[in-house]
Coordinates of C-alpha atoms and ligand atoms in Angstrom, one line a residue:
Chain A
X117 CA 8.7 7.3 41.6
X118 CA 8.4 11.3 41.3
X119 CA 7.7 13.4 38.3
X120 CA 11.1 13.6 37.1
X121 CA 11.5 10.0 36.5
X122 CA 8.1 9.8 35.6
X123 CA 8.6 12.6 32.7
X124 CA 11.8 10.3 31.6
X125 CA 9.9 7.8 30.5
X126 CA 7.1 10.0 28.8
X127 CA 8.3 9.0 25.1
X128 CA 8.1 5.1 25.7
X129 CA 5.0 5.3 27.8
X130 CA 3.3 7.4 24.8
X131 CA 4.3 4.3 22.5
X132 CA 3.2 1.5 25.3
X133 CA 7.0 0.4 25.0
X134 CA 7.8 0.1 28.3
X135 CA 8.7 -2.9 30.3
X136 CA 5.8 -4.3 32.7
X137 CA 7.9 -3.5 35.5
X138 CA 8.2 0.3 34.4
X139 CA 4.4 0.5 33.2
X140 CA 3.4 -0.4 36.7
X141 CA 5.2 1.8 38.5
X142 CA 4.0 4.6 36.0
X143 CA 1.0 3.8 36.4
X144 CA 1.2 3.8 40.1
X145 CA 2.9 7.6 39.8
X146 CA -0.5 8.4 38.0
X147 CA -3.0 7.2 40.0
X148 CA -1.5 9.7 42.5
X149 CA -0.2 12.3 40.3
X150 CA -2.8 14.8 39.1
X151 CA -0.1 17.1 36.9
X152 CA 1.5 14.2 35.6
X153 CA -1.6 12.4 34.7
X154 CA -3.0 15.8 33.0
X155 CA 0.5 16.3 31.1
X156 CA 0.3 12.7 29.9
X157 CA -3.2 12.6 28.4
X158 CA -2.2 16.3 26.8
X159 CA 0.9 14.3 24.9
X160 CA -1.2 11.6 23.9
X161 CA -3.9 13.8 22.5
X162 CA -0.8 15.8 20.8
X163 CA 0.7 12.9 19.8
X164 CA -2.3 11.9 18.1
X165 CA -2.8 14.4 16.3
X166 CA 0.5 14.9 15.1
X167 CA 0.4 11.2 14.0
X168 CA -3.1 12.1 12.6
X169 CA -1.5 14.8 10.2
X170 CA 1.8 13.4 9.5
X171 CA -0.2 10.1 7.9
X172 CA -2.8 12.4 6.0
X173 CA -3.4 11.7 2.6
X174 CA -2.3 14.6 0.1
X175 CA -5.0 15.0 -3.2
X176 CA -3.6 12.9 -6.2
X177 CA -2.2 9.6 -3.9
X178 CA -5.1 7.9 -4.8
X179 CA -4.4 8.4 -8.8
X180 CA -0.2 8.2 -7.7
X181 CA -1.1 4.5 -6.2
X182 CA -2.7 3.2 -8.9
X183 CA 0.2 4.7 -11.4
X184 CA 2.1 2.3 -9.7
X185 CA 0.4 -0.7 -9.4
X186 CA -0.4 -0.6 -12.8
X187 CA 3.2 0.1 -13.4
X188 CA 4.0 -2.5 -11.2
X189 CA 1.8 -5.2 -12.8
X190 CA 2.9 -4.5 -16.5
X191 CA 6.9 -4.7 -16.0
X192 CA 7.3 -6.6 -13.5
X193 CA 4.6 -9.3 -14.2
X194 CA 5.3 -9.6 -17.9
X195 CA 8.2 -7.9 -18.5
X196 CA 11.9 -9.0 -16.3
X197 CA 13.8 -6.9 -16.3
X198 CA 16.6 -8.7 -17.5
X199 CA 15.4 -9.0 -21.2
X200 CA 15.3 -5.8 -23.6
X201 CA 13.2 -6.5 -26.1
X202 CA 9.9 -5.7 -25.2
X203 CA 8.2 -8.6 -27.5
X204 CA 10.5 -11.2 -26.4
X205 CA 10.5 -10.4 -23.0
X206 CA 6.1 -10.8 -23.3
X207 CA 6.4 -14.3 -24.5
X208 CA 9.0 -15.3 -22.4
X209 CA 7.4 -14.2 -19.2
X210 CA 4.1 -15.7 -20.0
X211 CA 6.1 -18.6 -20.5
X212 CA 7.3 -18.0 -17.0
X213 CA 3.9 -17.8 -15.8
X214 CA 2.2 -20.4 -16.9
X215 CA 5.5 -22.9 -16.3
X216 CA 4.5 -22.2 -12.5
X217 CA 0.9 -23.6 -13.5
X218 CA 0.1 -27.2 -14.0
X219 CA 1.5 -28.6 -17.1
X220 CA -1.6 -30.5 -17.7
X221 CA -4.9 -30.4 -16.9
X222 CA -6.6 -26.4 -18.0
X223 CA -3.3 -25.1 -19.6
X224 CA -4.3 -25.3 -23.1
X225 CA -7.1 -23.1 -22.6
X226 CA -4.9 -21.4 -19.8
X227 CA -2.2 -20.7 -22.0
X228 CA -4.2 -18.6 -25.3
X229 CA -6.7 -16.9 -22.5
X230 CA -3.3 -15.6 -20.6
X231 CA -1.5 -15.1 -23.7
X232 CA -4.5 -13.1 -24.6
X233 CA -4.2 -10.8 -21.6
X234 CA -1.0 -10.4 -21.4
X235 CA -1.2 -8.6 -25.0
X236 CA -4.2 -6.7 -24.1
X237 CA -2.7 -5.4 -21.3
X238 CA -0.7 -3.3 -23.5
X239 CA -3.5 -1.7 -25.4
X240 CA -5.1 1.5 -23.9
X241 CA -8.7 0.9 -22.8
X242 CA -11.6 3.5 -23.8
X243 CA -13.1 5.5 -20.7
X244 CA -15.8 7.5 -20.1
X245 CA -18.0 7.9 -23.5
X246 CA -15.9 5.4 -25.3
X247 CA -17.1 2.6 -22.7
X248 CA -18.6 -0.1 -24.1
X249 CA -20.8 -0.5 -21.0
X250 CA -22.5 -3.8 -20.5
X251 CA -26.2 -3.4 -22.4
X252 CA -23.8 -2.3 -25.4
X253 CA -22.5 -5.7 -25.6
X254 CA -24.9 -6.7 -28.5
X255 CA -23.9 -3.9 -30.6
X256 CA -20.6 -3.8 -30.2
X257 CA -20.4 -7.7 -31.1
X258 CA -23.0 -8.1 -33.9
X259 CA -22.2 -9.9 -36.9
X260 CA -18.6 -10.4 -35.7
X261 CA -19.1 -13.7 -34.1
X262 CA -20.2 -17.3 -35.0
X263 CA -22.3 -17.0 -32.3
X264 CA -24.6 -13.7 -30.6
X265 CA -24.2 -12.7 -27.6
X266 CA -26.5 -10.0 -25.1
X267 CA -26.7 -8.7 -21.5
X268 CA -29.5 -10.0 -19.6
X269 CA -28.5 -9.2 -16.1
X270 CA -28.1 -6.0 -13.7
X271 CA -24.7 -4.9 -14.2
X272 CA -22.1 -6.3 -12.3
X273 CA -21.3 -4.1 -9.2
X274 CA -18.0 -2.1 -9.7
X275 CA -17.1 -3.7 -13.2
X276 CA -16.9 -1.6 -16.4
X277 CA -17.0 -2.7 -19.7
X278 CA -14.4 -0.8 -21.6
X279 CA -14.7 -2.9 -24.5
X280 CA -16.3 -6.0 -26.3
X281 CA -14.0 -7.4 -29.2
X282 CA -14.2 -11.1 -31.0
X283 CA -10.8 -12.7 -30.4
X284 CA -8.9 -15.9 -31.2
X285 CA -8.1 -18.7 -28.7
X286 CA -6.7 -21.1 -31.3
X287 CA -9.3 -22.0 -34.0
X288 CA -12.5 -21.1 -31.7
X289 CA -14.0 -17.5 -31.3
X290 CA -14.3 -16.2 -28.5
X291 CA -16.3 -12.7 -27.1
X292 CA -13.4 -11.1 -25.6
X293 CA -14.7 -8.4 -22.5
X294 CA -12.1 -5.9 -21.4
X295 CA -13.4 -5.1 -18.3
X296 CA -12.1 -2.9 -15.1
X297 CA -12.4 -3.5 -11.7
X298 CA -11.2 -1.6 -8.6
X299 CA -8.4 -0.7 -11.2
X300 CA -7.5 -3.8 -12.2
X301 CA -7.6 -4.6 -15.9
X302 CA -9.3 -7.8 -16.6
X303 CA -9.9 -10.1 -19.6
X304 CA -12.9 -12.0 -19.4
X305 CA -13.4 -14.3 -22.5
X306 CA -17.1 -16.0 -23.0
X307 CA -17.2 -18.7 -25.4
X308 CA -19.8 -21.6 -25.7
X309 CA -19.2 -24.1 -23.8
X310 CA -19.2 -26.7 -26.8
X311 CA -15.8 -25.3 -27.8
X312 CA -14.3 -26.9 -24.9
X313 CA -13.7 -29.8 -27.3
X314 CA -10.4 -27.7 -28.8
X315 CA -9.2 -27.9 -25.3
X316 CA -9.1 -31.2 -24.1
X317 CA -7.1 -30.2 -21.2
X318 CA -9.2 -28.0 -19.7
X319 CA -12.5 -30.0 -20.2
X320 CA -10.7 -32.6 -17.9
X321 CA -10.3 -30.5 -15.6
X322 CA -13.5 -29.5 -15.5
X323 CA -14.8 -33.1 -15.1
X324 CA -12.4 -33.7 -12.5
X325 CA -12.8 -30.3 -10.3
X326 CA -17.0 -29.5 -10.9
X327 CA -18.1 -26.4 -12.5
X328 CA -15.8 -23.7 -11.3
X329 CA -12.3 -23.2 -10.6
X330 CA -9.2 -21.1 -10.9
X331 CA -5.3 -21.5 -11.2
X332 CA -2.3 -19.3 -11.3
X333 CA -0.3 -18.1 -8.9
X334 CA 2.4 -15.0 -7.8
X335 CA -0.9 -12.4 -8.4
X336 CA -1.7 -13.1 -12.6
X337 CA -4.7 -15.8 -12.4
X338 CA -7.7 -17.1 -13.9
X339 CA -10.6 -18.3 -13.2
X340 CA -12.7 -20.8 -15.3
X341 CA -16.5 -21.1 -14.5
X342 CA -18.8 -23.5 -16.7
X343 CA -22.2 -22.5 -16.7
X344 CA -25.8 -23.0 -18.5
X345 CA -24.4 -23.0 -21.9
X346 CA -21.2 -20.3 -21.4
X347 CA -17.7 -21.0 -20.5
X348 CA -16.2 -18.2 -18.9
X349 CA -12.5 -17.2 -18.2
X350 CA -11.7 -14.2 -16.4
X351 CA -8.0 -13.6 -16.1
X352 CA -6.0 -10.7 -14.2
X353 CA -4.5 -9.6 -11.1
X354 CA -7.3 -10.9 -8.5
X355 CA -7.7 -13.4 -6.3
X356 CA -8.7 -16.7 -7.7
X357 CA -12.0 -16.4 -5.8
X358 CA -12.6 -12.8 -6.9
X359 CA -12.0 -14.0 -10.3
X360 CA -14.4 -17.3 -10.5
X361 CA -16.9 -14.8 -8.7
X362 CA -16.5 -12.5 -11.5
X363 CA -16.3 -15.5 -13.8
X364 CA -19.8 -16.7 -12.3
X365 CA -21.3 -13.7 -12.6
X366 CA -20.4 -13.0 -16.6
X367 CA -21.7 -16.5 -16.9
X368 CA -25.3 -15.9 -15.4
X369 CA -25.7 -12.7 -16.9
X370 CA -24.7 -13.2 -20.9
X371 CA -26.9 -14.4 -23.3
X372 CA -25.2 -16.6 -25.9
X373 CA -27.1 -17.7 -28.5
X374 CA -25.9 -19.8 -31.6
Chain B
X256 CA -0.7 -25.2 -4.6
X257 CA -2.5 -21.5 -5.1
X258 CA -1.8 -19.1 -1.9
X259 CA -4.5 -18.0 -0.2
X260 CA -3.6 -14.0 -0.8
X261 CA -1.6 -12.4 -3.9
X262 CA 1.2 -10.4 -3.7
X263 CA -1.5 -7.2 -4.0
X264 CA -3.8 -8.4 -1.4
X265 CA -1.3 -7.8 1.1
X266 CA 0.2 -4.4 -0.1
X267 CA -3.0 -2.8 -1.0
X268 CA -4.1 -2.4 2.6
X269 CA -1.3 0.0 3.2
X270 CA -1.6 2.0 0.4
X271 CA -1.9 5.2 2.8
X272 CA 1.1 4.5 4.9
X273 CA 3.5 3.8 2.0
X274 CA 2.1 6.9 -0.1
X275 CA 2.7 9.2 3.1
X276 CA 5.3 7.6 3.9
X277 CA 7.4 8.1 0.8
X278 CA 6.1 11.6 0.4
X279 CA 7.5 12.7 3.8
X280 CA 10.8 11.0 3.5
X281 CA 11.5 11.8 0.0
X282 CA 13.8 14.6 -0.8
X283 CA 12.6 15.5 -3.9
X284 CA 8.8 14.9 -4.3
X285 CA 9.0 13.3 -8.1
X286 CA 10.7 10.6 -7.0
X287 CA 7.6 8.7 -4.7
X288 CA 6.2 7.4 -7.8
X289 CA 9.9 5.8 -8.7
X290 CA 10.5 4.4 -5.4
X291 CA 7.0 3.0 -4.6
X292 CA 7.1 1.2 -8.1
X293 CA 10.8 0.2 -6.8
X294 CA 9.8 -0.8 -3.5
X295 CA 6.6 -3.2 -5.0
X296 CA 8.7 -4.6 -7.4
X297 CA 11.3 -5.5 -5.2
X298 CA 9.4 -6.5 -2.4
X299 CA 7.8 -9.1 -5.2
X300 CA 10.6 -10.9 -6.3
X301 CA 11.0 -11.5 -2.4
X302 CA 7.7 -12.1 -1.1
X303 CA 8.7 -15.8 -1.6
X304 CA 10.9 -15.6 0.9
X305 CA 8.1 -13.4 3.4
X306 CA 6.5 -16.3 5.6
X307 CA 2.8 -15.8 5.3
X308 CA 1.5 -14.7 9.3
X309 CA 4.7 -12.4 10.1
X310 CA 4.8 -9.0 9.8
X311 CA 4.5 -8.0 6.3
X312 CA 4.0 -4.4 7.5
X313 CA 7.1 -4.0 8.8
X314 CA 8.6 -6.2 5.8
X315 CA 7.6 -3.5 3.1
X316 CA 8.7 -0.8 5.2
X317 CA 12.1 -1.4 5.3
X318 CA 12.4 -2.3 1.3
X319 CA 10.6 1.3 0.9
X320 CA 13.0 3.0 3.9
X321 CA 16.1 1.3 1.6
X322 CA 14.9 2.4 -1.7
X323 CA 14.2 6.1 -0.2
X324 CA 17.3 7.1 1.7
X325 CA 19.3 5.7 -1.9
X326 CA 17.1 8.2 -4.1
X327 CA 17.7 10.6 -1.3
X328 CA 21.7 9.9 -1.7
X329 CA 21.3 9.9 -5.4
X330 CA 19.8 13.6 -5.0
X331 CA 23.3 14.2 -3.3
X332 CA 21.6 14.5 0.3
X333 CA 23.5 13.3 2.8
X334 CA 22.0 10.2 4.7
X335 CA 24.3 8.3 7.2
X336 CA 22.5 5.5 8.5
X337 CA 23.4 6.6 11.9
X338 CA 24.1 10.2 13.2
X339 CA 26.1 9.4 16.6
X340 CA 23.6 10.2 19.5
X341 CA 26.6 12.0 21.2
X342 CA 24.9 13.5 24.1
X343 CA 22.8 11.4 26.3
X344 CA 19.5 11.3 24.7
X345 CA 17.4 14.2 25.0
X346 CA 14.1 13.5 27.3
X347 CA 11.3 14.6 25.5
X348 CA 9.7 16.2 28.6
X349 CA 13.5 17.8 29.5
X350 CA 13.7 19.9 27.0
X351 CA 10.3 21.1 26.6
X352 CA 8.9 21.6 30.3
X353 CA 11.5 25.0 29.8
X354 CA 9.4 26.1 26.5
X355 CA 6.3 27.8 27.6
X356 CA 4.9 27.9 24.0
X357 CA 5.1 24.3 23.6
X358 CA 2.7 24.3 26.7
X359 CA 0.1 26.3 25.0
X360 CA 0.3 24.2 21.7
X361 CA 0.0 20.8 23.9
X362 CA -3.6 22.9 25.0
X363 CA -5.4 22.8 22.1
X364 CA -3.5 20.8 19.5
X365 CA -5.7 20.4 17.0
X366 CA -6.7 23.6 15.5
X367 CA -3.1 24.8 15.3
X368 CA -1.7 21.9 13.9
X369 CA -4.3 22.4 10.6
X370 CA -2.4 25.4 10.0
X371 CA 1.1 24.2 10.7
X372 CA 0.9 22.1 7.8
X373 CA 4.0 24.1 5.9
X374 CA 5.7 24.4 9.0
X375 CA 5.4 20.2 9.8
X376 CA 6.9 19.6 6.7
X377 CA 9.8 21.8 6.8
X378 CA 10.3 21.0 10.3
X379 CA 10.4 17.1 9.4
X380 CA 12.7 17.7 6.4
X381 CA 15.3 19.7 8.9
X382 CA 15.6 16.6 11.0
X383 CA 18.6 14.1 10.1
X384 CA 17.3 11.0 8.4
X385 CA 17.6 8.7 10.9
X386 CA 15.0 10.8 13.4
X387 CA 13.0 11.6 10.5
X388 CA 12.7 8.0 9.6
X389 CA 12.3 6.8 13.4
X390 CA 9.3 9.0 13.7
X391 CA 7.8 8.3 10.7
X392 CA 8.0 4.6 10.8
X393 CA 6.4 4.9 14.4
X394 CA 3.5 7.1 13.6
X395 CA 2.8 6.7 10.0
X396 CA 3.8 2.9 9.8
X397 CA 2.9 2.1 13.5
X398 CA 6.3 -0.3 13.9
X399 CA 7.0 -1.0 17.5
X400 CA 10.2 -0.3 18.6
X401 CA 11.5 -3.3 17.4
X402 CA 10.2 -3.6 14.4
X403 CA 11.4 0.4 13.3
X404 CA 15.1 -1.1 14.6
X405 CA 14.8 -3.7 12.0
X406 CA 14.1 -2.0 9.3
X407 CA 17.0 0.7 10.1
X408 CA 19.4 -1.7 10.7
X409 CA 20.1 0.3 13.9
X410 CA 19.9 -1.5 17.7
X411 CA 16.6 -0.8 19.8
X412 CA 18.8 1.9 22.4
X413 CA 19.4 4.3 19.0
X414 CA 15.3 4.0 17.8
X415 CA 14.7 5.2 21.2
X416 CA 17.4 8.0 21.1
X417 CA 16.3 9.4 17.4
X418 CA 12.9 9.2 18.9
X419 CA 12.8 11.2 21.4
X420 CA 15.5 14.3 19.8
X421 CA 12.9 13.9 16.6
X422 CA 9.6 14.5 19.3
X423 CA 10.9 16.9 20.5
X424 CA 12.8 19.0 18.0
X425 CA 9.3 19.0 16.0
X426 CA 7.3 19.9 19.0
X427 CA 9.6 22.7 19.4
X428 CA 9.9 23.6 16.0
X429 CA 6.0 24.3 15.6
X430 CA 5.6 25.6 18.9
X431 CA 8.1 28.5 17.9
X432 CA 6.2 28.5 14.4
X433 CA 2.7 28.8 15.6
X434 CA 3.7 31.7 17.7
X435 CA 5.8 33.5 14.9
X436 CA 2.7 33.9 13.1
X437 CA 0.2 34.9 15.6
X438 CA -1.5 31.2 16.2
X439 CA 0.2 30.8 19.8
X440 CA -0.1 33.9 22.0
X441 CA 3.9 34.6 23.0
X442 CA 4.4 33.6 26.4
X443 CA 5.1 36.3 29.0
X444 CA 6.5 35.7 32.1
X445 CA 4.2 35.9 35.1
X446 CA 1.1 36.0 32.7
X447 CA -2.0 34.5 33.5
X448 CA -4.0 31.2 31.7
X449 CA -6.4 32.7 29.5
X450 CA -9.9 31.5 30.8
Ligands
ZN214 ZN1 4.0 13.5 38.8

């Protein structure tokens, strides 16, 4: 091979596209070659480079990426795109969602914490100053619930509390936690675990499956963690283990007190 | 029974790639938030149908490549899929061993390049789509070959072809650029290698 030929192939070589016959006898060419073997590791390190600069990051992806995701999760998850009506269109895609879940076992407590989400998810959470934070907890919640509620642990790492709100699921109350994490919004709904009488369902399931588990599936989950005297469900676009973790975690570190 | 990784878990990961991606391809720069938000969507109401182990990478590239060159058309820029490679494809080191400024640029690449930023991008957005998008998917996506062939729709041969007219049109470009405004000493003939 001389350096014409060798040259030809420069392109493909720089990529490591070449057949093993042709990388051999490149290679060969190189081993003897001093310009070519100079002019090759001068493309690479341009090539590099060039790669380097074209891939950069420009300021504002970073906010750009997590327009669309959030984008992403609100119309596509809960919202097809083949029904207008924007209320409609909630209810039926939740009934979407939780059709893919099982039919029996946790649904029923499944169904109002998901339903709960889904709605939440259209409300704009506080930031900055108007973050509930987790030692506010107490306040925020006082006299609003059958039951009180405080933060005893560290904070979690990398959730906020936007906001602490009582809430519905059927005739129990529930602490409801708006919480965000790695941009992700997240419900996480702490009741005592005594109210898992209302939800027969997802007390079997508990007996059958031990403390902790999750269900869900196509990205929207929950996780359900029973623990000390709290029952836990964290629901949002996380992995089932990243939710029970989360679930675990809100579990150890509330307070609940009747 | 749950799957092991969400839809998200997969796409986050190349949240750099698909952002710079878009940005470079795009014709006008308002639409990478539309496609990208087209491109995740779509790619979810498939990712059924993406086995889990193959090459997701390469799987989101080409939703995003269809979804761009359409916003592109929609903006009235012409993209043909495939600009006949008339000539015999150009060898990247053919054309450039002539160009005596690319030489000095291949020297010391990277404190010109910094400053060529401007120049990259309108040097890229001269290109036809198809180089522009060969290069791209190589060096901003990493596909192999193959893989970039796939997601153009085009055979192996023409990935190779864009390739190399794309390297080396760009390499030229900025060479000529960096001299044009004082970066790159101008080459005179018979002159000597700065020590
Ligand atoms: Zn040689």
């Amino acid at each position: 091979m001389n350096c014409g030929e060798f040259l030809r192939h420069l392109g493909p070589y720089l990529d490591s596209e070449c057949d093993p016959e042709t990388t051999l006898a490149l290679a060969g060419h190189l081993e003897t070659c001093e310009v070519c073997a100079q002019r090759i590791a001068r493309e690479k390190a341009l090539e590099e480079r060039l790669a380097r600069q074209l891939a950069s990051s420009a300021p504002g992806d970073d906010a750009l990426w997590r327009r669309v995701e959030r984008r992403f999760e609100r119309r596509t998850l809960f919202r097809p795109a083949s029904i207008a009506a924007a209320a409609v269109a909630a209810c039926l895609a939740l009934a979407a969602a939780v059709a893919v879940w099982p039919s029996r076992g946790p649904s029923d407590l499944v169904r109002v914490a998901s339903a709960d989400h889904v709605k939440t998810l259209h409300e704009p959470l506080p930031t900055g100053d108007g973050e509930t934070g987790w030692a506010g907890v107490e306040d925020a919640l006082r006299g609003r619930l059958p039951f009180s509620l405080s933060w005893k642990g560290p904070a979690p790492d990398g959730v906020v509390l936007a906001q602490a709100r009582p809430c519905a699921f059927g005739k129990e109350r529930v602490a409801l936690l708006r919480c965000r994490y790695r941009d992700t919004d997240l419900s996480v709904a702490v009741l005592p675990v005594a109210a898992l009488e209302s939800f027969p369902g997802a007390a079997r399931e508990f007996a059958r499956r031990g403390d902790e588990f999750c269900c869900g599936d196509r990205g929207f989950r929950i996780g359900l963690v029973r623990s000390g005297g709290n029952l836990v469900c964290a629901t949002g676009m996380l992995s089932g283990e990243e939710l029970c973790r989360m679930a675990q975690t809100v579990a150890e570190g509330i307070d609940l007190r009747p | 029974m749950v799957r092991t990784h969400t839809f998200l878990d997969h796409v986050r990961p190349l949240q750099g790639p698909l952002v710079a991606y878009a940005r470079r391809m795009l014709a006008v720069p308002s639409d990478v938030e539309d496609v990208l938000q087209e491109t995740l969507r779509t790619a979810y109401t498939k990712f059924s149908l993406y086995v889990e182990g193959t090459n997701f990478r390469a799987w989101v590239f080409k939703i995003l490549t269809y979804q761009i060159l359409n916003a592109n058309r929609r903006h009235g820029r012409s993209e043909r899929a495939d600009v006949p490679l008339t000539e015999r494809a150009e060898d990247l080191a053919e054309t450039l061993d002539r160009e005596m400024e690319y030489d000095r640029l291949l020297a010391d690449p990277g404190s010109i390049l910094e400053r060529l930023e401007p120049a990259l991008a309108r040097a890229l957005g001269a290109l036809p789509a198809p180089e522009r998008s060969a290069l791209l998917l190589r060096s901003i996506a990493g596909l192999s070959y193959r893989e970039a062939a796939e997601a153009l729709d085009i055979p192996v041969g023409s990935v190779i072809g864009y390739l190399s007219r794309a390297r080396s049109r760009l390499r030229r470009d900025l060479a000529a650029y960096a001299v044009e405004r004082g970066l790159l000493p101008r080459a005179a003939a018979g002159e000597e290698e700065a020590p």
